Short mmCIF file of C-alpha atoms in Angstrom, two decimals:
data_model
loop_
_atom_site.label_atom_id
_atom_site.label_comp_id
_atom_site.label_asym_id
_atom_site.label_seq_id
_atom_site.Cartn_x
_atom_site.Cartn_y
_atom_site.Cartn_z
CA MET A 1077 11.12 -43.18 -47.37
CA ARG A 1078 8.18 -45.57 -46.91
CA ILE A 1079 6.91 -45.16 -43.38
CA CYS A 1080 4.25 -47.13 -41.53
CA ILE A 1081 2.87 -45.35 -38.46
CA VAL A 1082 1.13 -47.61 -35.94
CA TYR A 1083 -1.26 -46.41 -33.24
CA ASP A 1084 -4.74 -47.58 -32.30
CA CYS A 1085 -5.96 -43.99 -31.95
CA LEU A 1086 -6.34 -41.26 -34.57
CA PHE A 1087 -7.06 -37.63 -33.82
CA PRO A 1088 -9.74 -36.20 -33.73
CA TRP A 1089 -11.75 -39.43 -33.34
CA THR A 1090 -9.86 -39.90 -30.10
CA VAL A 1091 -8.33 -36.95 -28.28
CA GLY A 1092 -5.10 -36.75 -26.30
CA GLY A 1093 -1.46 -35.72 -26.45
CA ALA A 1094 -0.22 -38.93 -28.10
CA GLU A 1095 -3.07 -38.81 -30.64
CA ARG A 1096 -2.17 -35.27 -31.65
CA TRP A 1097 1.52 -36.14 -31.82
CA MET A 1098 1.09 -39.17 -34.09
CA ARG A 1099 -1.26 -37.38 -36.48
CA ASN A 1100 1.00 -34.32 -36.61
CA VAL A 1101 4.02 -36.51 -37.34
CA ALA A 1102 2.13 -38.33 -40.10
CA GLU A 1103 1.05 -35.07 -41.73
CA ALA A 1104 4.49 -33.50 -41.43
CA LEU A 1105 6.23 -36.54 -42.92
CA ALA A 1106 3.75 -36.65 -45.79
CA ALA A 1107 4.27 -32.94 -46.43
CA ASP A 1108 8.02 -33.61 -46.59
CA GLY A 1109 7.41 -36.08 -49.43
CA HIS A 1110 7.55 -39.40 -47.59
CA GLU A 1111 5.11 -42.23 -48.36
CA VAL A 1112 3.07 -42.58 -45.16
CA THR A 1113 0.64 -45.31 -44.06
CA TYR A 1114 -1.21 -45.03 -40.74
CA LEU A 1115 -2.43 -48.28 -39.14
CA THR A 1116 -5.13 -47.83 -36.52
CA ARG A 1117 -8.43 -49.27 -35.37
CA LEU A 1118 -11.79 -48.37 -36.94
CA GLN A 1119 -13.05 -45.17 -35.28
CA TRP A 1120 -15.27 -43.59 -37.92
CA PRO A 1121 -18.41 -44.45 -39.90
CA VAL A 1122 -17.40 -46.95 -42.58
CA ASP A 1123 -18.77 -44.68 -45.31
CA GLU A 1124 -16.80 -41.66 -44.02
CA PRO A 1125 -13.12 -42.71 -44.04
CA PRO A 1126 -10.48 -40.21 -42.84
CA GLU A 1127 -8.97 -37.92 -45.44
CA ILE A 1128 -5.47 -36.85 -44.41
CA PRO A 1129 -3.44 -35.34 -47.27
CA GLY A 1130 -0.64 -37.69 -48.30
CA VAL A 1131 -1.49 -40.30 -45.64
CA ARG A 1132 -3.11 -43.67 -46.34
CA VAL A 1133 -5.18 -44.66 -43.28
CA ILE A 1134 -5.90 -48.38 -42.77
CA ALA A 1135 -8.08 -49.81 -40.00
CA VAL A 1136 -6.67 -53.18 -38.92
CA SER A 1137 -9.10 -53.84 -36.07
CA ARG A 1138 -12.71 -53.13 -35.21
CA ASP A 1139 -14.26 -50.16 -33.47
CA GLU A 1140 -14.52 -50.78 -29.71
CA PRO A 1141 -14.07 -48.85 -26.46
CA LEU A 1142 -10.55 -48.24 -25.21
CA TYR A 1143 -11.53 -47.97 -21.55
CA GLY A 1144 -13.61 -50.08 -19.21
CA PRO A 1145 -16.04 -48.79 -16.56
CA ASP A 1146 -13.16 -48.39 -14.09
CA GLY A 1147 -11.34 -45.98 -16.42
CA ASN A 1148 -8.52 -48.45 -17.14
CA ARG A 1149 -7.59 -49.63 -20.61
CA THR A 1150 -9.30 -52.86 -21.65
CA ILE A 1151 -7.17 -55.88 -22.60
CA GLY A 1152 -9.20 -57.13 -25.57
CA GLU A 1153 -8.78 -54.06 -27.76
CA PRO A 1154 -4.94 -53.98 -27.60
CA LEU A 1155 -4.81 -57.72 -28.32
CA ARG A 1156 -7.06 -57.41 -31.37
CA PHE A 1157 -5.20 -54.36 -32.62
CA GLY A 1158 -1.86 -56.12 -32.17
CA TRP A 1159 -3.17 -59.11 -34.14
CA GLY A 1160 -4.33 -56.78 -36.91
CA VAL A 1161 -0.91 -55.14 -37.06
CA LEU A 1162 0.77 -58.56 -37.18
CA ARG A 1163 -1.40 -59.65 -40.12
CA HIS A 1164 -0.81 -56.42 -42.03
CA LEU A 1165 2.96 -56.50 -41.56
CA ALA A 1166 3.14 -60.20 -42.45
CA ARG A 1167 1.56 -59.33 -45.81
CA HIS A 1168 3.01 -55.89 -46.48
CA GLY A 1169 5.94 -55.37 -44.11
CA ARG A 1170 8.56 -55.59 -46.85
CA ARG A 1171 7.06 -52.46 -48.41
CA TYR A 1172 8.20 -50.31 -45.50
CA ASP A 1173 11.58 -48.85 -44.60
CA ILE A 1174 10.42 -47.72 -41.17
CA VAL A 1175 7.68 -48.91 -38.81
CA HIS A 1176 7.03 -46.08 -36.37
CA THR A 1177 4.81 -47.16 -33.49
CA ALA A 1178 3.64 -45.83 -30.18
CA SER A 1179 4.92 -47.99 -27.34
CA PHE A 1180 1.39 -48.50 -26.05
CA PRO A 1181 -0.67 -50.58 -26.66
CA TYR A 1182 2.27 -52.94 -26.32
CA PHE A 1183 1.05 -55.83 -28.49
CA SER A 1184 1.38 -53.85 -31.73
CA LEU A 1185 5.03 -53.10 -30.86
CA LEU A 1186 5.64 -56.77 -30.09
CA ALA A 1187 4.05 -57.68 -33.45
CA ALA A 1188 6.35 -55.27 -35.28
CA GLY A 1189 9.35 -56.65 -33.41
CA LEU A 1190 8.43 -60.24 -34.28
CA LEU A 1191 8.58 -59.53 -38.03
CA ARG A 1192 11.43 -57.01 -38.06
CA ARG A 1193 14.18 -59.29 -39.34
CA LEU A 1194 11.94 -61.10 -41.83
CA CYS A 1195 10.64 -57.90 -43.40
CA GLY A 1196 13.81 -55.83 -43.11
CA TYR A 1197 12.32 -52.62 -41.75
CA ARG A 1198 13.65 -50.57 -38.86
CA ILE A 1199 11.49 -49.88 -35.81
CA VAL A 1200 11.01 -46.43 -34.32
CA VAL A 1201 9.12 -46.22 -31.01
CA ASP A 1202 7.56 -43.24 -29.27
CA TRP A 1203 7.65 -43.74 -25.51
CA HIS A 1204 5.29 -41.23 -23.94
CA GLU A 1205 5.60 -43.03 -20.61
CA VAL A 1206 7.39 -45.90 -18.89
CA TRP A 1207 5.58 -47.00 -15.76
CA SER A 1208 7.36 -48.04 -12.59
CA ALA A 1209 6.73 -51.35 -10.84
CA ASP A 1210 4.93 -49.48 -8.04
CA TYR A 1211 2.62 -47.75 -10.46
CA TRP A 1212 1.75 -51.00 -12.28
CA ARG A 1213 0.79 -52.53 -8.91
CA GLN A 1214 -1.44 -49.53 -8.13
CA TYR A 1215 -3.01 -49.58 -11.59
CA LEU A 1216 -3.72 -53.31 -12.03
CA GLY A 1217 -2.97 -55.00 -8.73
CA GLY A 1218 -0.25 -57.52 -7.88
CA PRO A 1219 -0.34 -60.41 -10.42
CA LYS A 1220 -1.70 -58.39 -13.34
CA GLY A 1221 0.73 -55.58 -12.59
CA LEU A 1222 3.67 -58.00 -12.67
CA ILE A 1223 2.56 -59.40 -16.04
CA ALA A 1224 2.10 -55.90 -17.49
CA ARG A 1225 5.54 -54.84 -16.22
CA PHE A 1226 7.06 -57.91 -17.88
CA ILE A 1227 5.36 -57.07 -21.20
CA GLN A 1228 6.56 -53.47 -20.96
CA ARG A 1229 10.12 -54.67 -20.38
CA ARG A 1230 9.92 -57.02 -23.39
CA CYS A 1231 8.85 -54.04 -25.51
CA VAL A 1232 11.78 -51.96 -24.27
CA ARG A 1233 14.15 -54.73 -25.34
CA VAL A 1234 12.85 -54.93 -28.93
CA ARG A 1235 15.60 -53.57 -31.20
CA GLN A 1236 14.48 -50.02 -31.91
CA GLU A 1237 15.22 -46.34 -32.26
CA ALA A 1238 13.56 -44.93 -29.14
CA PHE A 1239 12.09 -41.46 -28.83
CA CYS A 1240 10.71 -40.09 -25.59
CA PHE A 1241 9.43 -36.75 -24.36
CA ALA A 1242 10.89 -36.37 -20.87
CA ARG A 1243 14.10 -37.06 -18.98
CA LEU A 1244 12.08 -39.21 -16.58
CA THR A 1245 11.09 -41.54 -19.44
CA ALA A 1246 14.62 -41.68 -20.84
CA ASP A 1247 16.01 -42.69 -17.45
CA ARG A 1248 13.40 -45.42 -17.05
CA LEU A 1249 14.06 -46.79 -20.54
CA ARG A 1250 17.72 -47.23 -19.64
CA GLU A 1251 16.78 -48.85 -16.33
CA GLU A 1252 14.48 -51.29 -18.16
CA GLY A 1253 17.28 -52.44 -20.45
CA LEU A 1254 16.99 -50.37 -23.64
CA ARG A 1255 19.79 -51.07 -26.07
CA GLY A 1256 21.13 -47.77 -27.32
CA THR A 1257 20.48 -44.21 -26.23
CA PRO A 1258 16.94 -42.80 -26.33
CA THR A 1259 16.41 -39.48 -28.07
CA VAL A 1260 14.58 -36.99 -25.87
CA LEU A 1261 12.22 -34.81 -27.90
CA ARG A 1262 11.04 -31.74 -26.02
CA GLY A 1263 8.63 -30.43 -28.65
CA GLU A 1264 4.99 -31.42 -29.10
CA TYR A 1265 3.63 -27.89 -29.42
CA ALA A 1266 2.01 -27.32 -32.82
CA GLY A 1267 0.91 -23.70 -32.36
CA PRO A 1268 2.64 -20.43 -33.23
CA THR A 1269 6.12 -20.14 -31.75
CA GLU A 1270 5.86 -16.38 -31.41
CA PRO A 1271 4.53 -15.61 -27.92
CA ARG A 1272 1.23 -13.77 -28.06
CA GLU A 1273 0.44 -10.72 -25.99
CA PRO A 1274 -1.13 -12.10 -22.78
CA LEU A 1275 -4.68 -11.12 -21.95
CA PRO A 1276 -5.27 -9.51 -18.56
CA ALA A 1277 -5.62 -12.20 -15.89
CA GLU A 1278 -9.03 -12.80 -14.36
CA PRO A 1279 -9.59 -14.48 -10.97
CA LEU A 1280 -10.12 -17.74 -12.83
CA VAL A 1281 -8.55 -21.20 -12.57
CA VAL A 1282 -8.81 -23.70 -15.45
CA PHE A 1283 -8.40 -27.48 -15.54
CA ALA A 1284 -8.43 -29.25 -18.91
CA GLY A 1285 -8.02 -32.99 -19.41
CA ARG A 1286 -9.57 -36.41 -19.31
CA MET A 1287 -11.13 -37.04 -15.92
CA ILE A 1288 -9.28 -40.18 -14.94
CA ARG A 1289 -8.03 -41.05 -11.48
CA GLU A 1290 -4.44 -39.98 -12.15
CA LYS A 1291 -5.34 -36.42 -13.18
CA GLN A 1292 -7.17 -35.80 -9.89
CA ALA A 1293 -9.74 -33.39 -11.33
CA PRO A 1294 -11.93 -33.57 -8.18
CA ALA A 1295 -9.04 -31.98 -6.23
CA VAL A 1296 -9.65 -28.72 -8.11
CA VAL A 1297 -12.88 -27.97 -6.23
CA PRO A 1298 -11.64 -27.98 -2.60
CA ALA A 1299 -8.44 -26.21 -3.68
CA VAL A 1300 -10.37 -23.37 -5.30
CA MET A 1301 -12.74 -23.07 -2.35
CA LYS A 1302 -9.74 -22.90 0.01
CA ALA A 1303 -8.10 -20.22 -2.17
CA ARG A 1304 -11.33 -18.20 -2.09
CA GLU A 1305 -10.68 -17.53 1.59
CA ARG A 1306 -8.03 -15.09 0.34
CA VAL A 1307 -9.37 -14.36 -3.16
CA PRO A 1308 -13.17 -14.24 -2.69
CA GLU A 1309 -13.89 -13.51 -6.36
CA LEU A 1310 -12.00 -16.62 -7.57
CA ARG A 1311 -13.86 -19.13 -9.75
CA ALA A 1312 -12.94 -22.18 -11.84
CA VAL A 1313 -13.81 -24.09 -14.99
CA ILE A 1314 -13.10 -27.82 -15.22
CA PHE A 1315 -13.04 -28.94 -18.87
CA GLY A 1316 -13.20 -32.62 -19.85
CA ASP A 1317 -15.05 -35.82 -19.13
CA GLY A 1318 -14.29 -39.34 -18.00
CA PRO A 1319 -14.76 -41.81 -15.14
CA GLN A 1320 -14.32 -39.16 -12.43
CA ALA A 1321 -16.84 -36.69 -13.89
CA ASP A 1322 -19.49 -37.74 -11.37
CA GLU A 1323 -17.03 -37.25 -8.53
CA VAL A 1324 -16.22 -33.75 -9.81
CA ARG A 1325 -19.93 -32.89 -9.81
CA ALA A 1326 -20.28 -34.42 -6.34
CA GLN A 1327 -17.44 -32.24 -5.05
CA ILE A 1328 -19.10 -29.15 -6.52
CA ALA A 1329 -22.35 -30.03 -4.77
CA ALA A 1330 -20.66 -30.94 -1.46
CA HIS A 1331 -18.87 -27.58 -1.33
CA GLY A 1332 -21.91 -25.61 -2.47
CA ALA A 1333 -19.78 -24.38 -5.37
CA GLN A 1334 -22.38 -24.40 -8.15
CA ASP A 1335 -21.93 -20.66 -8.67
CA VAL A 1336 -18.15 -20.86 -8.40
CA VAL A 1337 -17.02 -23.97 -10.30
CA SER A 1338 -18.45 -25.10 -13.64
CA ALA A 1339 -17.82 -28.45 -15.34
CA PRO A 1340 -19.13 -28.19 -18.93
CA GLY A 1341 -17.58 -31.48 -20.11
CA PHE A 1342 -15.85 -31.75 -23.46
CA VAL A 1343 -16.04 -28.53 -25.45
CA SER A 1344 -14.32 -27.20 -28.56
CA SER A 1345 -10.60 -26.50 -28.45
CA GLU A 1346 -11.43 -22.87 -29.25
CA GLU A 1347 -13.53 -22.55 -26.08
CA VAL A 1348 -10.81 -24.15 -23.95
CA GLU A 1349 -8.20 -21.82 -25.43
CA SER A 1350 -10.24 -18.65 -25.05
CA THR A 1351 -11.08 -19.48 -21.43
CA LEU A 1352 -7.54 -20.54 -20.51
CA ALA A 1353 -6.11 -17.35 -22.00
CA ARG A 1354 -8.02 -15.32 -19.37
CA ALA A 1355 -7.13 -17.54 -16.39
CA CYS A 1356 -4.67 -16.56 -13.71
CA CYS A 1357 -3.36 -20.12 -13.89
CA LEU A 1358 -3.81 -23.59 -15.28
CA LEU A 1359 -4.36 -26.04 -12.42
CA LEU A 1360 -3.27 -29.58 -13.28
CA PRO A 1361 -3.04 -31.69 -10.09
CA SER A 1362 -2.13 -34.81 -12.07
CA ILE A 1363 0.21 -37.39 -10.57
CA ARG A 1364 0.97 -39.01 -13.96
CA GLU A 1365 1.93 -37.15 -17.12
CA GLY A 1366 4.24 -38.28 -19.89
CA TYR A 1367 4.72 -34.76 -21.23
CA GLY A 1368 2.05 -32.24 -20.22
CA ALA A 1369 1.31 -30.49 -23.52
CA ILE A 1370 -1.37 -28.31 -21.93
CA VAL A 1371 1.34 -26.70 -19.77
CA VAL A 1372 3.20 -25.55 -22.89
CA GLU A 1373 -0.03 -24.42 -24.55
CA ALA A 1374 -0.85 -22.32 -21.49
CA ALA A 1375 2.64 -20.81 -21.42
CA ALA A 1376 2.30 -19.77 -25.06
CA MET A 1377 -0.56 -17.53 -23.90
CA GLY A 1378 1.41 -16.22 -20.92
CA VAL A 1379 -0.60 -18.33 -18.46
CA PRO A 1380 1.41 -19.99 -15.65
CA SER A 1381 0.66 -23.49 -14.37
CA VAL A 1382 0.23 -25.07 -10.95
CA LEU A 1383 1.33 -28.73 -10.92
CA VAL A 1384 1.92 -31.44 -8.33
CA ALA A 1385 5.20 -33.23 -7.60
CA ALA A 1386 4.85 -36.98 -8.11
CA PRO A 1387 7.20 -39.80 -9.21
CA ASP A 1388 5.33 -40.32 -12.49
CA ASN A 1389 4.67 -36.68 -13.37
CA ALA A 1390 7.02 -35.57 -16.15
CA ALA A 1391 5.07 -32.35 -16.75
CA VAL A 1392 6.99 -30.73 -13.89
CA GLU A 1393 10.05 -30.71 -16.18
CA HIS A 1394 8.43 -27.74 -17.95
CA ILE A 1395 8.24 -25.63 -14.80
CA GLU A 1396 10.82 -23.11 -13.65
CA GLU A 1397 9.55 -22.41 -10.16
CA GLY A 1398 8.20 -18.89 -9.83
CA THR A 1399 8.91 -18.09 -13.49
CA ASN A 1400 6.19 -19.93 -15.42
CA GLY A 1401 4.37 -21.58 -12.54
CA PHE A 1402 4.63 -23.56 -9.34
CA VAL A 1403 4.94 -27.19 -8.26
CA ALA A 1404 2.99 -28.10 -5.14
CA PRO A 1405 4.33 -30.92 -2.92
CA ASP A 1406 0.94 -32.68 -3.03
CA ALA A 1407 -2.67 -32.18 -4.14
CA SER A 1408 -4.05 -31.17 -0.75
CA PRO A 1409 -6.39 -28.15 -0.79
CA GLY A 1410 -3.96 -26.08 1.25
CA ALA A 1411 -0.91 -26.80 -0.92
CA LEU A 1412 -2.75 -26.10 -4.17
CA ALA A 1413 -4.55 -23.04 -2.79
CA GLU A 1414 -1.27 -21.45 -1.69
CA ARG A 1415 0.04 -21.60 -5.26
CA ILE A 1416 -3.23 -20.47 -6.82
CA VAL A 1417 -3.20 -17.41 -4.59
CA ALA A 1418 0.44 -16.73 -5.52
CA ALA A 1419 -0.47 -16.93 -9.21
CA TRP A 1420 -3.24 -14.38 -8.67
CA GLU A 1421 -1.26 -12.00 -6.48
CA ARG A 1422 1.72 -12.04 -8.87
CA ARG A 1423 -0.41 -12.16 -12.01
CA GLU A 1424 1.19 -9.32 -13.96
CA GLU A 1425 4.74 -10.35 -13.12
CA LEU A 1426 4.03 -14.03 -13.84
CA ARG A 1427 2.36 -13.33 -17.18
CA ALA A 1428 5.45 -11.44 -18.32
CA SER A 1429 7.91 -14.07 -17.07
CA THR A 1430 5.82 -16.95 -18.46
CA SER A 1431 5.77 -15.29 -21.89
CA GLY A 1432 9.51 -14.79 -21.62
CA TRP A 1433 10.03 -18.45 -20.70
CA PHE A 1434 8.01 -19.56 -23.71
CA ALA A 1435 9.87 -17.21 -26.07
CA ALA A 1436 13.21 -18.56 -24.85
CA ASN A 1437 12.12 -22.20 -25.28
CA ALA A 1438 9.69 -22.00 -28.21
CA ARG A 1439 11.91 -23.65 -30.81
CA ARG A 1440 12.88 -26.49 -28.45
CA LEU A 1441 9.21 -27.03 -27.60
CA SER A 1442 7.88 -26.90 -31.18
CA LEU A 1443 6.53 -29.92 -32.99
CA ARG A 1444 8.48 -28.93 -36.08
CA THR A 1445 11.78 -29.24 -34.22
CA SER A 1446 10.85 -32.72 -33.00
CA VAL A 1447 9.75 -33.83 -36.46
CA GLU A 1448 13.04 -32.59 -37.92
CA ARG A 1449 14.91 -34.74 -35.40
CA VAL A 1450 12.68 -37.73 -36.20
CA VAL A 1451 13.34 -37.38 -39.95
CA GLU A 1452 17.07 -37.05 -39.32
CA ARG A 1453 17.06 -40.31 -37.37
CA TYR A 1454 14.96 -41.96 -40.12
CA ARG A 1455 17.64 -41.12 -42.66
CA GLU A 1456 20.33 -42.55 -40.41
CA ALA A 1457 18.28 -45.70 -39.87
CA ALA A 1458 17.54 -46.12 -43.58
CA ALA A 1459 21.21 -45.66 -44.44
CA GLY A 1460 22.09 -48.32 -41.89
CA SER A 1461 19.50 -50.71 -43.35
CA SER A 1462 20.84 -50.17 -46.88
CA ALA A 1463 24.38 -50.86 -45.75
CA ARG A 1464 23.34 -54.18 -44.22
CA ARG A 1465 21.30 -55.41 -47.20
#
């Protein structure tokens, strides 16, 4: 089949769960013999274009920042990318059987929907998140939040094959008026599906992620210092960067934790993995996650996770309480510290049960399983298109 993948980010020029997913899907589809085009924005030196085997990468908009000083997505970049997608599909849309797009940024999905009937392709959409009205108000404020919610709802109602990565997202798609039944894919894990022998746990807590408001990285510092009242040798590493990096450093200074908590910024994936493998737990106090790939990656190494219950946090769907981690009721130092201490005190038992949980769920959680389901739905969609032509 001829497949056009649409996303304004391309791994590794931008890093995140959705970026990894879209690139992995493109590579897997190309390896399966499909003709794959990847539309994105320019993210690389013009004389060093990406080389992805079997995938034609086309930049349809200019290189520009995704985020403003406040850590929120800018509006200009999605508009320009959506316009670039519209122009490309107006010229070349009839070449494709499938247009597979991330739901966000929304304007590229709206562009694909506008030309769907004219060009005859089917639309496949990956919904990593669907935000509630309350969250839109918190994120953008009243009037802007209402407009963004309206645009999101228009995107949901484009005729599409919808994929999502959590039950929370599937429920919200139905509430927003999706026609048809969304397919819930549980696998984004691209590593080995055989559980590795866990390393001995050290009194170490690891956070890894972009330091945006929703992930609450600064909450790691007071939580670790509170837990040290019972585990004096405990320390932490906070990996990542972003708008809240200065606040993280301020928390370290305020708690006199320079010898306890380090924040090295962005480092190689190998360094994150080797450090996480030795931790007694992953601490992710995020209130908004569409999937939580890092939780699965930690479990593959036998490392349990400590998460926070929140209406927009789908990562908690990975946790079996007391088996592969814990879910705190909030991100207060006391609530997080209690679970960090439990992870340390039960470290041997939890490493064994976390490895067992991963072994039991590895196929369901694997990227390959999700790609197989995507390809199966592609074939169904293509057969439907052929029958209607």
